[in-house]
Amino acid sequence: MGVRFKEHSGLHLPKVQAEIQESWAQEQTFQKSLNKTRGDFTFFEGPPSANGMPGIHHVMARAIKDAVCRYKTMQGFRVLRKAGWDTHGLPVELQVEKELNLTKEDIGKTISIEDYNAACRKAVMRFTGEWQKLTDAMGYWVDMQDPYITYDPKYMESVWWILQQFYKKGLLYKGYTIQPYSPAAGTGLSSHELNQPGAYRNVKDTTLVAQFKLMPGQSIDGMETGESDFCLAWTTTPWTLPSNTALAVGPNIQYVLVETQNPYTREAIRVWLAEERLANYFAAEMENQEPAVDQKKPAWKRIGQAKGSALAGLRYEPLFNYARPEQGDAYRVIPGDFVTTADGTGMVHIAPSFGSDDFKVAAQHGIGSLTLVDEQGRFTPEVTDFAGEYVKESYVPTDLKKDGYESVDVRIAVLLKQRNRAFKIEKYEHSYPHCWRTDKPILYFPLDSWFVRTTALKSRLLDLNKSIRWKPESTGTGRFGNWLENLIDWNLSRSRFWGIPLPIWRSDDGSEEICIGSVEELSQEIERSMQAGWMTENPYALHNGKVDYSKIDLHRPVVDQIVLVSPSGKPMRRESDLIDVWFDSGSMPFAQWHYPFENKEKIDSGQAFPADFIAEGVDQTRGWFFTLHVIAAGIMDSVAYKTVISNGLVQDKNGMKMSKRLGNAVDPFQAIEQHGADALRWYMLTNASPWDDLKFNPASLDEGARRFFSTLHNTYSFLALYSNVDGLSPRLPHLPEQPSEFDRWMLSRLGSLHRDVTAAYEDFDLTQAGRLLQAFTDTDLSNWYVRLSRRRFWKEADDQDKQSAFYTLHYTLCYVSLMMAPVAPFYSDRLYRDLTGSSSSVHLANWPQELSRFLNPDLEYAMELAQTTCSLILSIRKSEKIRVRQPLQRVLIPVLDQRQSAALDRVSDIIKAEVNVKSLELHSQPGDWMVLKAKADFKKLGPRFGKDMKEVALAVENLSQADIQKLNSSGRCNLTVSDGRTIELLREDLEIRSQDVPGWQVATNGPLTVALDLQLSPELLAEGTARDLVNRIQNLRKDSGLDVGDRIRLAIYGSEHVQHAVQANNHYICTEVLALTLTTGPENEAVSATEVELEGDLRAFIYLEKTV
RNA sequence: AGUCCCGUAGCUCAGGUGGUUAGAGCGCUACACUGAUAAUGUAGAGGUCCCCAGUUCAAGUCUGGGCGGGACUACCA
């Protein structure tokens, strides 16, 4: 006797997991899996930030990555998986500041930048242990021994090189953007800082509707502008009015020209504003009244109207004459899509320097800007009336604030009022962002920043995007595609400390600059600078002509102290900003390999670039997915990835976002410990498409995923039990030599499954792959093949049929273990090893071969019919309350066509056994006992009859039996519709099904009808009783502790019916219960026998003893 | 505010190119099986396919407009 199949008492996934983890560690399975030779499948791991704990959503993204990579490994590819850490950025800085109880102002004062950076470096890797733990626990294979780390000098050097490439191509420039800016703190703020709680507060400001005077004599849709025509525009920031250079209108908004008076000066004026806003500025009762000086509310009259698009192009007089923009054609009305009629006048005052929409729309229309406010938040000297005044009252130092101080907003309003340029002045409460450090309101302010000219790459980016396979597609065309369509230049500058410094040095006048692309280059420049006398030592000095990466630090403040020399001999200092951390992570395809300083061939040859596949959450669309895309396009004119899966969020079971605050966050460690990583992964990938949001419900995880594993486990246990009885050993999958019809069906289904699952994996559709496997295991394998084949496994004879059943089941389970391996790495490995006796992991095995030669659609169709037929018969038995143990004589099935007939014939034995019926009769010739029913095939007839379809359908339903039979035999028939027309129908235009079978119990499902003969002859009744008896005897055997193989002597006592049943079925009973002798007699002869109840108010006395 | 995703049974989800009985699993109810037994199977109940309009002979499916949930980006007179 050979090796036995392992029998496990129960299924405990976490335990399986622990054992398999152990094997992987001992056998170095992951390392071995990298020895595949079919070629490289390139995968990029997005770097998580290790300064926070991993959450359940990380399991999601990583399950996807892992499953795809494992699948490709089984396909024979080498899949390198280099882990990475994102180490820079504001969250790290904030965390350190919080822990050390510092503010930004302390940096460089109470704490040196060196110490600060050291603290960041330490903080950022704090949770690497937890991440390692999660990685192991969830079975994610990624190489964490040799990760890329964004603060590593080699990594930073590659990033510098990339920046230099952009610089050389003219794609890096210094320019303005409008950014949130805190004059009190003297620094720009990131959107992140603006989104901190409490940043937006309600404040009351003086607002004003200003009158912009149109130049007379311009044409609007044929009307001519008059001597005192104005546009009305509302502002909550009157201090921006001196810097106004344009007015924006909504191109599709309807505007009206109103004749009225200025409420303050009573001068007659005509004003333009949006029709929808009229009611906010004019009293309904004063419309068309005669104007009079003493009116409280001015009279008004509509005298013209125009679309915004018609107003565009009009020129107006500047409100103030402090300054005019040097460039561009200012003081025009321009169209802006962002203009709404939700508030104000439907016309928007544009000060390009103080609003990002303003800036954008002005740039689009070639309008210059004015910045009449300085970085302290004060008016510049040009603004003669207010020179040096703070534009916001909150900026005014308390000691400078005299009694009776009026804000500049108020004074501007008063000034305009006097000049007939203010239409309405009022206080208005609204929410306005504040600086979280100074508590003062922020301004939107143009700041110097370095940009990547992504707009220059736009069309190429769009083109390249078309070749990327997005899962789901809509994210690529929608969210990502739209983002690319509306691309603006990428602002790289961040005024921070912990990040990659911009490698750009400039002379003080900005006339000369250099962008450094390597440490070596920087070192050489420093040497030159030392010769010129600007530097005394070189912190990046080369050793033997080489960079010693272990000794250098490219962070601030080291690089800040470096002064280079320009070609003309001037000192050049570093631009003080750091670069956006997104640039760090987008650089990883190159920087992870220290390209081009090392591993040049790896990337140039296409081996390590671009990625065949990446996956992250959908929140990375404008993050990592975008930065990878831009940098790859800029550097290599290539995509960075060929396929990308962007998964949705993991929400709680009620669809709410998980958060620590709400306490609904699921701890991934606990989830894995409780359910096992396999169940968790299976649930996450099969419950919903990964790109839909997942409502994480631990209850359905348990019910759903565990069900699959336990079905599989039970199926394996069944195989193990009987194989061990027969002394069969684990082995590699082996096809049966003479498969039965049933085996061939199983193998055909397996072949179909293999085809479909492989296609799903190839399409990166893990959900579909998992669902197919799950449905197959439950429905086809366990519920049909195993259940109906049980007898073949336990029968005694050691014959071909038994062996075929064993091989078929074994083969099928092996395939399932292989095909499920990418998604459920632990259990599949246990199953695979148990089945095959292999000491090598399933993950080193090759993807199973296709089984196309077994595909047999006819057989699969036949079996489907069998299943439906059984279901129908059981449903009749159920409604008629006839137990399955009671045999019935026959079932009748009217067959409609040759295919159905042949198929049913093929599976009739299976049906008979399953539903306990003696014979199955197929009738192809319709007889009196069968009522046919015709139904129109809408798909075929719809296009032909169009409107008359309803009528035709009705006529078809009313066809007589004779008509239908005629149609059936001749293949055509005529039909008369209500308007007298006659139409000809062909056999295939209709669906014919049989309906009632008079005198029989019938059930119908689609084209299948079964009729069951319920008559019970004495023989059938006796056999029913015999079956009951067998059942009771088996129970007794078990109760008396007999082994399944023990032989018995048996006696049964009971009524005449019982005695008759025993005599008539003597052989059957003996075979079933392994009785060597069977005697029967009346009840009064029963000695030390057990009484049992039988169906039909019968009872019997059973005596059995084991033979020796 | 813009862009994108989602809305089908109590729950979780399927439902190419429009076609007439809208499906599955879980749960529930009832039952069967008892040599897979802490396993297995069957049946039944359960639906305003989010709402409204349109296109069409025909709409869960296509179009438009809403509503609700979620995400990302932005934050404005």
PDB file of N, CA and C in Angstrom, chain A residues 117 154 183 195 224 226 321 342 410 642 653 656 662 712 727 782 829-830 832 864 877 896 911 923 960 972 1026 1047 1087:
ATOM      1  N   ASN A 117      15.148  66.560   9.621  1.00  0.00           N
ATOM      2  CA  ASN A 117      15.155  65.550   8.572  1.00  0.00           C
ATOM      3  C   ASN A 117      15.392  64.157   9.132  1.00  0.00           C
ATOM      4  N   LYS A 154      20.464  57.514  -4.232  1.00  0.00           N
ATOM      5  CA  LYS A 154      20.458  57.008  -5.608  1.00  0.00           C
ATOM      6  C   LYS A 154      19.109  57.285  -6.267  1.00  0.00           C
ATOM      7  N   PRO A 183      -0.391  85.858   3.550  1.00  0.00           N
ATOM      8  CA  PRO A 183       0.536  86.996   3.676  1.00  0.00           C
ATOM      9  C   PRO A 183       1.104  87.081   5.085  1.00  0.00           C
ATOM     10  N   ASN A 195      -7.566  72.120   3.345  1.00  0.00           N
ATOM     11  CA  ASN A 195      -8.642  71.189   3.657  1.00  0.00           C
ATOM     12  C   ASN A 195      -8.631  70.732   5.098  1.00  0.00           C
ATOM     13  N   GLU A 224     -26.677  99.383 -30.412  1.00  0.00           N
ATOM     14  CA  GLU A 224     -25.447 100.138 -30.226  1.00  0.00           C
ATOM     15  C   GLU A 224     -25.333 100.556 -28.769  1.00  0.00           C
ATOM     16  N   GLY A 226     -24.691 102.848 -25.613  1.00  0.00           N
ATOM     17  CA  GLY A 226     -24.904 104.271 -25.447  1.00  0.00           C
ATOM     18  C   GLY A 226     -23.848 104.941 -24.594  1.00  0.00           C
ATOM     19  N   ASN A 321      -7.559 104.055 -12.581  1.00  0.00           N
ATOM     20  CA  ASN A 321      -6.486 104.296 -13.528  1.00  0.00           C
ATOM     21  C   ASN A 321      -5.117 104.214 -12.879  1.00  0.00           C
ATOM     22  N   ALA A 342     -26.092  81.637 -10.147  1.00  0.00           N
ATOM     23  CA  ALA A 342     -26.464  81.231  -8.794  1.00  0.00           C
ATOM     24  C   ALA A 342     -26.457  82.410  -7.829  1.00  0.00           C
ATOM     25  N   VAL A 410     -14.404  98.884   2.383  1.00  0.00           N
ATOM     26  CA  VAL A 410     -15.440  99.889   2.608  1.00  0.00           C
ATOM     27  C   VAL A 410     -15.078 101.186   1.898  1.00  0.00           C
ATOM     28  N   LYS A 642       0.984  49.136 -19.538  1.00  0.00           N
ATOM     29  CA  LYS A 642       0.108  48.713 -20.631  1.00  0.00           C
ATOM     30  C   LYS A 642      -1.296  48.388 -20.133  1.00  0.00           C
ATOM     31  N   LYS A 653     -20.212  47.997   5.724  1.00  0.00           N
ATOM     32  CA  LYS A 653     -21.311  47.225   5.143  1.00  0.00           C
ATOM     33  C   LYS A 653     -22.505  48.082   4.776  1.00  0.00           C
ATOM     34  N   MET A 656     -20.756  53.175   3.840  1.00  0.00           N
ATOM     35  CA  MET A 656     -20.132  54.396   4.329  1.00  0.00           C
ATOM     36  C   MET A 656     -18.623  54.239   4.276  1.00  0.00           C
ATOM     37  N   LEU A 662     -15.223  57.266  12.742  1.00  0.00           N
ATOM     38  CA  LEU A 662     -16.530  56.625  12.879  1.00  0.00           C
ATOM     39  C   LEU A 662     -16.424  55.259  13.539  1.00  0.00           C
ATOM     40  N   LEU A 712     -15.367  22.694  -1.441  1.00  0.00           N
ATOM     41  CA  LEU A 712     -14.170  22.133  -2.059  1.00  0.00           C
ATOM     42  C   LEU A 712     -13.501  21.141  -1.107  1.00  0.00           C
ATOM     43  N   GLY A 727      -6.813   2.009  -1.201  1.00  0.00           N
ATOM     44  CA  GLY A 727      -5.355   2.010  -1.277  1.00  0.00           C
ATOM     45  C   GLY A 727      -4.793   2.789  -2.452  1.00  0.00           C
ATOM     46  N   SER A 782     -19.609  19.331  -7.168  1.00  0.00           N
ATOM     47  CA  SER A 782     -20.111  18.760  -5.924  1.00  0.00           C
ATOM     48  C   SER A 782     -21.559  18.298  -6.055  1.00  0.00           C
ATOM     49  N   ASP A 829      -2.707  25.644  -2.481  1.00  0.00           N
ATOM     50  CA  ASP A 829      -1.427  24.944  -2.357  1.00  0.00           C
ATOM     51  C   ASP A 829      -1.603  23.684  -1.504  1.00  0.00           C
ATOM     52  N   ARG A 830      -2.362  23.813  -0.423  1.00  0.00           N
ATOM     53  CA  ARG A 830      -2.648  22.643   0.419  1.00  0.00           C
ATOM     54  C   ARG A 830      -3.355  21.573  -0.399  1.00  0.00           C
ATOM     55  N   TYR A 832      -3.487  21.179  -3.646  1.00  0.00           N
ATOM     56  CA  TYR A 832      -2.632  20.662  -4.713  1.00  0.00           C
ATOM     57  C   TYR A 832      -1.630  19.638  -4.169  1.00  0.00           C
ATOM     58  N   GLU A 864     -27.674  19.378 -19.037  1.00  0.00           N
ATOM     59  CA  GLU A 864     -28.524  20.473 -18.575  1.00  0.00           C
ATOM     60  C   GLU A 864     -29.987  20.051 -18.617  1.00  0.00           C
ATOM     61  N   ARG A 877     -43.268  15.483  -7.547  1.00  0.00           N
ATOM     62  CA  ARG A 877     -43.273  14.588  -6.384  1.00  0.00           C
ATOM     63  C   ARG A 877     -43.587  15.391  -5.114  1.00  0.00           C
ATOM     64  N   LEU A 896     -39.615  17.902 -28.888  1.00  0.00           N
ATOM     65  CA  LEU A 896     -39.990  18.819 -29.947  1.00  0.00           C
ATOM     66  C   LEU A 896     -39.065  18.719 -31.135  1.00  0.00           C
ATOM     67  N   ILE A 911     -31.359  10.308 -15.304  1.00  0.00           N
ATOM     68  CA  ILE A 911     -32.624  10.868 -14.826  1.00  0.00           C
ATOM     69  C   ILE A 911     -33.394   9.830 -14.018  1.00  0.00           C
ATOM     70  N   HIS A 923     -41.742  11.052 -26.612  1.00  0.00           N
ATOM     71  CA  HIS A 923     -42.722  11.013 -27.693  1.00  0.00           C
ATOM     72  C   HIS A 923     -42.499  12.168 -28.641  1.00  0.00           C
ATOM     73  N   SER A 960     -54.872  26.950 -33.770  1.00  0.00           N
ATOM     74  CA  SER A 960     -55.495  25.712 -33.303  1.00  0.00           C
ATOM     75  C   SER A 960     -54.465  24.586 -33.290  1.00  0.00           C
ATOM     76  N   ARG A 972     -44.775  25.222 -42.737  1.00  0.00           N
ATOM     77  CA  ARG A 972     -45.290  26.577 -42.953  1.00  0.00           C
ATOM     78  C   ARG A 972     -46.795  26.608 -42.745  1.00  0.00           C
ATOM     79  N   ALA A1026     -39.547  -1.677   0.449  1.00  0.00           N
ATOM     80  CA  ALA A1026     -38.210  -2.280   0.513  1.00  0.00           C
ATOM     81  C   ALA A1026     -37.136  -1.212   0.672  1.00  0.00           C
ATOM     82  N   ARG A1047     -20.433  -7.916   7.116  1.00  0.00           N
ATOM     83  CA  ARG A1047     -21.581  -8.668   6.595  1.00  0.00           C
ATOM     84  C   ARG A1047     -22.527  -8.985   7.741  1.00  0.00           C
ATOM     85  N   VAL A1087     -38.114 -11.775  17.493  1.00  0.00           N
ATOM     86  CA  VAL A1087     -37.423 -11.964  18.758  1.00  0.00           C
ATOM     87  C   VAL A1087     -36.260 -10.967  18.824  1.00  0.00           C
TER      88      VAL A1087
END
